[in-house]
Amino acid sequence: MHPAYSVIVFTTLSGAGYGLLMTMAALALTRSIAPDTRLGVVGLGAAFVMIATGLLSSTAHLGRPLRAWRALSQWRTSWLSREGLASLVTFVPAGVFALGWIYFGTTSGIFGLTALLSIALALATVYCTAMIYQSLPTIRAWHQPIVTPIYCVLSLATGSLLAITVLRLFALERPVLVGISVALLVLAAVLKRIYWSTIDSAQRTYTVGAATGLGRFGDVRPLDPPHTQANYVMREMGYAIGRKHADKLRRITVWVGLLLPALLLAATLVMPPLPATTATLLAVVLCGFGVVTERWLFFAEAQHVVTLYYGAKSA
Amino acid sequence: MTALPPPSAKKLGLVIDLDTCVGCQACATSCKEWNTGGYSAPLSDFDPYGADPHGTWLNRVHSYETGDGDTSRTVHFPRSCLQCETPACVTVCPTGASYKRAEDGIVLVNPDTCIGCKLCSWACAYGAREYDYADGIMKKCTLCVDRIYNEHIPEEDRIPACVRACPTGARHFGDLGDIDSDVSRLVAARGGYDLLPEMGFKPVNKYLPPRPKRDASTSPLARSEMNASEPAHVTGSALEKLFAFADKLLTR
């Protein structure tokens, strides 16, 4: 599958933004931090900017971006529609929650309820994003039950890492959160390893013989293509460059993008404040790089069934 | 609405005979010609005379080779929307632009509400939907919805452009929901089949398999070749002797 940059930016950036929102709301709910105005502006502000930038970036992928509002209508059947709706609805409790934190200086009572709703809706949005991919039986690498947990865990891992960074910029230390974030990063690495071994060993049950119905006559080979140059179907669904470097990129994702940030983060627990903050920032950069690589691979490695008509033997 | 309507009694579709298709591309060009001016207008092309010509087509004709040696054969394989009974391309559509018609089962894209998110093309197993890079929306076979009910054109033209153009009669149009229709009988008689049935989209369009190859002993061509060394029809009659004499005489 063609890795559209707008979709990679959207899923990683807004994923991290929702993760940051969820972490901030969880910190407020558990009364782990006081609703400081400046902390609220920076932490929740960053979350909103990331979510909004991601959502706007996703419309760059559309042929007719000005019609994007129409995508909110088909939530009964379409995961894309559900995602759009969930992403917008999330702004309501999240906005009220931010108002309570920043303006009224409280996160309890009704604002506590909005914190809870923000977590639920943010998680639902990330889940819907992942379901857009997981629900497609035409792409084996996406049609795996592990896809939604990976999206959710990566969102929480990147978001909690950002939350720790924001707290440290305000000289706040929350070791429990650091522990949770390290665990989420390691969990993400483990889930990705499971994902790759699953898609590598998955039976490729769809064949060119079944796609054309000509398998009954023996081996089916393309003789003449219908067009001399690549068409939309080949450009969008026939992308194959990623598979060439897949092994190296997988190792980079797991070791440089997830486990090294986890190690750095764990090490900050025993560091003085300045090195700890520096190490956290480095972890953010590495993890950001890792998640973008992971998302790029998620698209580039995925083979679509339609490639059977264009020379693939099985899918 | 992208929720599917209840299954329609009428299921309009195509039956494509892979035995007689000669891969001439007449259906594809005729489709392009009609539809670039019809419901799907425009079907954009890019760089038509340059190094990378490409464009939006609703019908593509592949050629495949199957089997080996004596059993090998070339099969031309037209590929277009199969008007599935449970089309995932419709249910994934976030805007309601993609829909399946309740009255005849045709799957269409509303060009006024499609946002060009391309998700339908990801959901389709058959590569039937193509994005129009100039128009910014998805295009697909409409089963020539603007021909088949069109009372402004002669009755014999009220069939899809591809069917009208096919010089070998390899494309058939009709109601596959009616078991007594010509197309349904053809499917039953020739063992028409679905593409990738295990995907579960229940295509309406059917493909007729190439007929079994004649083996060498029964082929009239092979027989005449075998007997080519012997003179044909030597009976030794008087008339034949006369002709032989005339032949000798005139050969001098």
Short mmCIF file of C-alpha atoms in Angstrom, two decimals, chain B residues 25-36 57 59 144 147 160-166:
data_model
loop_
_atom_site.label_atom_id
_atom_site.label_comp_id
_atom_site.label_asym_id
_atom_site.label_seq_id
_atom_site.Cartn_x
_atom_site.Cartn_y
_atom_site.Cartn_z
CA GLN B 25 -9.62 -3.89 -26.07
CA ALA B 26 -12.73 -2.75 -27.95
CA CYS B 27 -14.79 -2.96 -24.73
CA ALA B 28 -12.23 -0.90 -22.83
CA THR B 29 -11.98 1.83 -25.43
CA SER B 30 -15.72 1.91 -26.01
CA CYS B 31 -16.23 2.18 -22.24
CA LYS B 32 -13.76 5.04 -22.05
CA GLU B 33 -15.38 6.80 -25.01
CA TRP B 34 -18.91 6.61 -23.60
CA ASN B 35 -18.12 7.29 -19.98
CA THR B 36 -15.77 10.22 -20.48
CA TRP B 57 -10.42 3.68 -17.03
CA ASN B 59 -12.53 -1.50 -17.65
CA CYS B 144 -23.76 2.33 -18.27
CA ARG B 147 -27.50 3.99 -21.52
CA PRO B 160 -23.55 -1.18 -21.67
CA ALA B 161 -21.10 0.31 -24.16
CA CYS B 162 -18.65 -2.58 -23.62
CA VAL B 163 -21.29 -5.16 -24.51
CA ARG B 164 -22.36 -3.17 -27.57
CA ALA B 165 -18.76 -2.93 -28.79
CA CYS B 166 -17.61 -6.52 -28.26
#
